[in-house]
Amino acid sequence: MIIRQISVIFFLSLLLAISGCSGNKTKGDDGDMVGDGIEDGAPTDVGEDDYSSSGLDDDGSVILDPLDDPASDLFVRTIYFDYDSANIREDSLLIVREHGKYLSSSPERLVRLEGHADESGTREYNLALGEERAKSVREILLLEGAQEVQIEIVSFGEERPAVEGTDDAALQLNRRVEVVY
Amino acid sequence: MKRIHNLIALVVVLFSSNTYALLEIEITQGVESAMPVAITPVAGDIPIEATLLESVVFSDLHRSGYFSIIDKKKYPQQSVKLDDVDYPKWRNVGIEALLTMTATAASEGKVRVQFELYDLVRKNRILGHSVTTNKNQLRKVAHKISDLVFEKLTGIKGAFSTRVAYISEASSSKGKKYQLQIADADGYNPRTVFSSSKQLLSPAWAPDGRRLAYVSFENDRTEIFMQDITTGKRTKISSEPGINSAPAWSPDGTSIALTLSSGGDPDIYILDVESKKLRKLTNDYGIDTEAAWSPDGRFIYFTSNRSGAPQIYQVSFGGGSPKRMTFEGSYNAAPSVSADGKFLAMVHRDDSGYKIGLLDIERNSFRLLTDGTLDEAPSFAPNGSMIIYSTRHNNSTVLSAVSSDGRVRQRLRLQKEKVREPSWSPFRR
């Protein structure tokens, strides 16, 4: 269901891009009416089937990017990992694939994959581990048709944790790759 | 037990008088089979300087793990004039060596320090000297005395006058501040060498003790810089695509081993400092990082997860097939090599966390030296007597030192900043 919707949106945004509108809206772009899907949407009640189509105006001045649909798998930008592992989990695979498909269909889009590790283990090893995680994500993106030039990789190891804390929950939140468009 | 208690009390008294002290020292374990040594109260007419001198020498010798400094109440003489030692009385209390010191006011506000070391077994004076110094150099003089005493009594060159480089992290309303700092080996006199709002990592000393290589995130990715600590001059030495990290100088100073991932995955490379030429040393699909040189420069130890989990391997300087060194446990990383090349200190994970472990390479025997939950970044003193590392303490990170036999542990506690990534300097040249 979601996938079908996304392809519709792809199609729409492609059309809009071709018709001369900026296809790569980013946060903070002036003059663009559509925000990032949180401010003017219904963030407390997302996931409804028709959410993504709201706000699409006839005059073509409003662009909806599927990245900004809170119901979309593309809205998930953090991929989590197991301890000392760079393997993509089963439950993350679909999400990463969606990002790959999106990049494949939006060749003008660039993405940065930021690999991170939790604080356990040595800092240098974790730097390498963060990069391995980012590379695992890149591999899937490439398999789905994304081009190498679209993808930048950087590892921050354990240096930039998402959350402070030493309990298992905090460590899990820090073992991640952030997909930054 | 009582002796340990007395020592702690003494340390607290001695250090509370040093109001400028930034790092506190705590004795976390006692000594059982170390050489019994006496240090008589420092005589002279300047009590503040006398106390400082005594406290520095006391803690140097104590934390080395080689000596048990006997409670002053047991001393048959509280002050000893030159060559006026009552040898039979001292031997009766089982003390083997006696250190006496005086600190007196000299002209121009200087301090004259004199010290004598007596062998109570052979009944002779084995060391003695005097030096006149500025007051702000008194710690240096004290460390020098500790070095001389240590070498005379153990036959091993003292490393108390060496330094430690480390990274500190301070948080404020403006955000975080990361500093590369250098302090005396006991944690005093910290000086900032480089400061950044972005993360710093992995300081590594050049063998000349004048330059440091380290990793900086100042451009939001890893790059390796080299800095002359006397002039402050910085040079970027590696900025390849991907990871640039874990620099380690060769013992002759001509090369730096480092980790690069530009070849596809993190591998160890050798950078020729003069020619800037790079040579790939390891080649494996997984992670290879954290290089450390053997003292003769023939081997490089490193961490690799080629077996599925991080373990330590050894490879020849010329390359070839690496040999696995660690088999105990499922996580061994960040090797540091002792000055004689016989031991590897490392981070070892067991059921309750990450600790510092020690591998005797020849005997192939392994044991734990610490019992923390997140002990990291072991670095050997240049004489092999101690290992400095970082450890978690009260929601912060502090530096600790452990004697190489694991008997004595000492915490160096910075009061505000988190401190980590210690690297013990080589001997001064």
Short mmCIF file of N, CA, C and O in Angstrom, two decimals, chain A residues 83-84 119-129 131-132 135 138-139 153-160 164 166, chain B residues 176 198-199 201-202 217 220 222 242-243 245-246 261 264-266 287 290 305 310 331 333 349 354 376 392 420-421:
data_model
loop_
_atom_site.label_atom_id
_atom_site.label_comp_id
_atom_site.label_asym_id
_atom_site.label_seq_id
_atom_site.Cartn_x
_atom_site.Cartn_y
_atom_site.Cartn_z
N TYR A 83 24.89 -5.06 18.55
CA TYR A 83 26.20 -4.87 19.15
C TYR A 83 27.31 -5.43 18.25
O TYR A 83 27.21 -6.56 17.77
N ASP A 84 28.34 -4.63 18.03
CA ASP A 84 29.52 -5.00 17.24
C ASP A 84 29.13 -5.62 15.90
O ASP A 84 29.78 -6.54 15.41
N GLU A 119 29.12 3.50 22.98
CA GLU A 119 30.37 3.81 23.68
C GLU A 119 31.15 2.56 24.09
O GLU A 119 32.29 2.67 24.51
N SER A 120 30.54 1.39 23.97
CA SER A 120 31.27 0.21 24.41
C SER A 120 32.33 -0.16 23.38
O SER A 120 32.13 -0.03 22.18
N GLY A 121 33.47 -0.59 23.87
CA GLY A 121 34.59 -0.89 22.98
C GLY A 121 35.45 0.33 22.74
O GLY A 121 35.13 1.43 23.16
N THR A 122 36.54 0.13 22.02
CA THR A 122 37.52 1.21 21.88
C THR A 122 37.07 2.23 20.84
O THR A 122 36.33 1.91 19.92
N ARG A 123 37.53 3.45 21.00
CA ARG A 123 37.09 4.53 20.12
C ARG A 123 37.53 4.33 18.68
O ARG A 123 36.79 4.62 17.75
N GLU A 124 38.75 3.87 18.51
CA GLU A 124 39.24 3.67 17.15
C GLU A 124 38.50 2.53 16.46
O GLU A 124 38.15 2.62 15.29
N TYR A 125 38.28 1.45 17.18
CA TYR A 125 37.54 0.34 16.60
C TYR A 125 36.12 0.79 16.24
O TYR A 125 35.59 0.45 15.18
N ASN A 126 35.54 1.59 17.10
CA ASN A 126 34.18 2.07 16.85
C ASN A 126 34.11 3.01 15.66
O ASN A 126 33.09 3.06 14.97
N LEU A 127 35.19 3.73 15.42
CA LEU A 127 35.25 4.58 14.24
C LEU A 127 35.16 3.70 12.99
O LEU A 127 34.41 4.00 12.05
N ALA A 128 35.90 2.62 13.01
CA ALA A 128 35.87 1.68 11.88
C ALA A 128 34.50 1.01 11.78
O ALA A 128 33.94 0.85 10.69
N LEU A 129 33.94 0.66 12.94
CA LEU A 129 32.64 0.00 12.96
C LEU A 129 31.55 0.91 12.40
O LEU A 129 30.68 0.47 11.62
N GLU A 131 31.92 3.17 10.19
CA GLU A 131 32.04 3.20 8.73
C GLU A 131 31.53 1.90 8.09
O GLU A 131 30.87 1.94 7.04
N GLU A 132 31.81 0.78 8.72
CA GLU A 132 31.30 -0.49 8.20
C GLU A 132 29.76 -0.47 8.13
O GLU A 132 29.16 -0.97 7.18
N LYS A 135 28.67 1.60 5.29
CA LYS A 135 28.92 0.88 4.04
C LYS A 135 27.87 -0.19 3.79
O LYS A 135 27.50 -0.45 2.64
N ARG A 138 25.05 1.58 2.35
CA ARG A 138 25.35 1.99 0.97
C ARG A 138 25.19 0.82 -0.01
O ARG A 138 24.65 0.98 -1.10
N GLU A 139 25.65 -0.34 0.43
CA GLU A 139 25.59 -1.52 -0.42
C GLU A 139 24.16 -1.77 -0.92
O GLU A 139 23.92 -2.04 -2.09
N ILE A 153 29.89 8.90 2.53
CA ILE A 153 29.93 8.16 3.79
C ILE A 153 30.84 8.86 4.78
O ILE A 153 31.90 9.36 4.40
N VAL A 154 30.42 8.94 6.02
CA VAL A 154 31.30 9.46 7.06
C VAL A 154 31.03 8.68 8.35
O VAL A 154 29.90 8.28 8.61
N SER A 155 32.09 8.43 9.08
CA SER A 155 31.90 7.75 10.36
C SER A 155 32.27 8.68 11.50
O SER A 155 33.30 9.36 11.45
N PHE A 156 31.44 8.71 12.50
CA PHE A 156 31.75 9.47 13.71
C PHE A 156 32.06 8.54 14.88
O PHE A 156 32.24 9.01 16.01
N GLY A 157 32.11 7.23 14.63
CA GLY A 157 32.41 6.31 15.71
C GLY A 157 31.47 6.52 16.88
O GLY A 157 30.26 6.66 16.71
N GLU A 158 32.03 6.56 18.07
CA GLU A 158 31.20 6.81 19.26
C GLU A 158 31.25 8.27 19.69
O GLU A 158 30.82 8.63 20.79
N GLU A 159 31.79 9.15 18.81
CA GLU A 159 32.07 10.52 19.22
C GLU A 159 30.83 11.40 19.28
O GLU A 159 30.83 12.43 19.94
N ARG A 160 29.79 11.04 18.53
CA ARG A 160 28.59 11.90 18.52
C ARG A 160 27.35 11.07 18.84
O ARG A 160 26.53 10.78 17.96
N GLU A 164 22.78 10.60 25.51
CA GLU A 164 23.75 10.33 26.56
C GLU A 164 23.19 9.18 27.39
O GLU A 164 21.99 8.93 27.40
N THR A 166 24.31 5.27 29.66
CA THR A 166 25.12 4.07 29.56
C THR A 166 24.27 2.80 29.64
O THR A 166 24.81 1.70 29.64
N LYS B 176 30.22 21.95 23.42
CA LYS B 176 31.33 21.16 23.92
C LYS B 176 32.67 21.72 23.45
O LYS B 176 32.75 22.36 22.41
N LYS B 198 35.12 20.58 17.86
CA LYS B 198 34.86 19.25 17.30
C LYS B 198 35.76 18.22 17.98
O LYS B 198 36.80 18.56 18.55
N GLN B 199 35.37 16.98 17.86
CA GLN B 199 36.04 15.91 18.59
C GLN B 199 37.52 15.73 18.20
O GLN B 199 37.91 15.95 17.06
N LEU B 201 40.92 12.91 18.96
CA LEU B 201 41.06 11.47 19.21
C LEU B 201 42.52 11.04 19.06
O LEU B 201 43.27 11.64 18.28
N SER B 202 42.90 10.01 19.81
CA SER B 202 44.11 9.23 19.53
C SER B 202 45.42 10.01 19.45
O SER B 202 46.15 9.92 18.47
N PHE B 217 38.31 16.02 14.19
CA PHE B 217 37.06 16.10 13.42
C PHE B 217 36.75 17.54 13.01
O PHE B 217 35.60 17.86 12.70
N ASP B 220 34.60 17.95 10.22
CA ASP B 220 33.48 17.00 10.29
C ASP B 220 33.76 15.66 9.65
O ASP B 220 32.85 14.96 9.20
N THR B 222 37.26 12.50 9.84
CA THR B 222 38.55 12.25 10.46
C THR B 222 39.70 12.67 9.56
O THR B 222 39.72 12.35 8.37
N GLY B 242 37.42 8.71 3.40
CA GLY B 242 37.12 7.71 4.43
C GLY B 242 37.83 8.01 5.74
O GLY B 242 38.12 9.16 6.06
N ILE B 243 38.12 6.95 6.48
CA ILE B 243 38.71 7.11 7.81
C ILE B 243 40.20 7.44 7.71
O ILE B 243 40.92 6.83 6.91
N SER B 245 42.84 7.57 10.77
CA SER B 245 42.86 7.51 12.23
C SER B 245 43.96 6.62 12.77
O SER B 245 44.75 6.05 12.03
N ALA B 246 44.00 6.53 14.11
CA ALA B 246 44.90 5.67 14.86
C ALA B 246 46.37 5.81 14.47
O ALA B 246 47.02 4.83 14.15
N SER B 261 40.66 3.96 5.26
CA SER B 261 39.66 3.08 4.65
C SER B 261 39.46 3.42 3.17
O SER B 261 38.51 2.96 2.55
N GLY B 264 38.73 0.73 0.61
CA GLY B 264 37.49 -0.03 0.65
C GLY B 264 37.08 -0.40 2.06
O GLY B 264 35.90 -0.38 2.39
N ASP B 265 38.03 -0.74 2.90
CA ASP B 265 37.71 -1.03 4.30
C ASP B 265 38.92 -0.65 5.14
O ASP B 265 40.01 -0.47 4.62
N PRO B 266 38.72 -0.49 6.44
CA PRO B 266 39.83 0.01 7.28
C PRO B 266 41.02 -0.95 7.31
O PRO B 266 40.88 -2.12 7.72
N ILE B 287 37.73 -5.10 9.58
CA ILE B 287 38.35 -3.93 10.20
C ILE B 287 39.77 -4.27 10.67
O ILE B 287 39.96 -5.22 11.42
N GLU B 290 44.18 0.45 14.97
CA GLU B 290 44.89 0.54 16.26
C GLU B 290 46.27 -0.10 16.21
O GLU B 290 46.59 -1.00 16.97
N ASN B 305 39.05 -7.58 13.20
CA ASN B 305 37.89 -8.45 13.44
C ASN B 305 37.78 -9.53 12.36
O ASN B 305 36.70 -10.04 12.09
N PRO B 310 36.82 -8.60 17.44
CA PRO B 310 38.13 -7.96 17.52
C PRO B 310 39.15 -8.78 18.32
O PRO B 310 38.87 -9.17 19.46
N TYR B 331 36.76 -10.14 22.85
CA TYR B 331 37.03 -8.75 22.49
C TYR B 331 38.37 -8.35 23.09
O TYR B 331 38.51 -8.17 24.30
N ALA B 333 41.40 -5.48 22.11
CA ALA B 333 41.65 -4.39 21.17
C ALA B 333 42.62 -3.38 21.77
O ALA B 333 42.99 -3.47 22.95
N ARG B 349 37.26 -7.49 26.96
CA ARG B 349 35.89 -7.54 27.47
C ARG B 349 35.62 -8.86 28.16
O ARG B 349 35.97 -9.92 27.64
N TYR B 354 34.51 -3.80 30.08
CA TYR B 354 35.81 -3.66 29.41
C TYR B 354 36.88 -3.32 30.44
O TYR B 354 36.74 -2.37 31.20
N GLU B 376 39.64 1.84 29.03
CA GLU B 376 40.04 1.95 27.64
C GLU B 376 41.41 2.58 27.50
O GLU B 376 41.94 3.16 28.44
N ARG B 392 35.72 4.78 33.65
CA ARG B 392 34.50 5.48 34.02
C ARG B 392 34.47 5.66 35.53
O ARG B 392 34.80 4.76 36.29
N ARG B 420 40.28 11.42 28.62
CA ARG B 420 40.37 10.10 28.02
C ARG B 420 41.53 10.06 27.04
O ARG B 420 42.24 11.04 26.85
N GLU B 421 41.71 8.92 26.39
CA GLU B 421 42.71 8.73 25.35
C GLU B 421 44.14 9.09 25.81
O GLU B 421 44.86 9.80 25.12
#
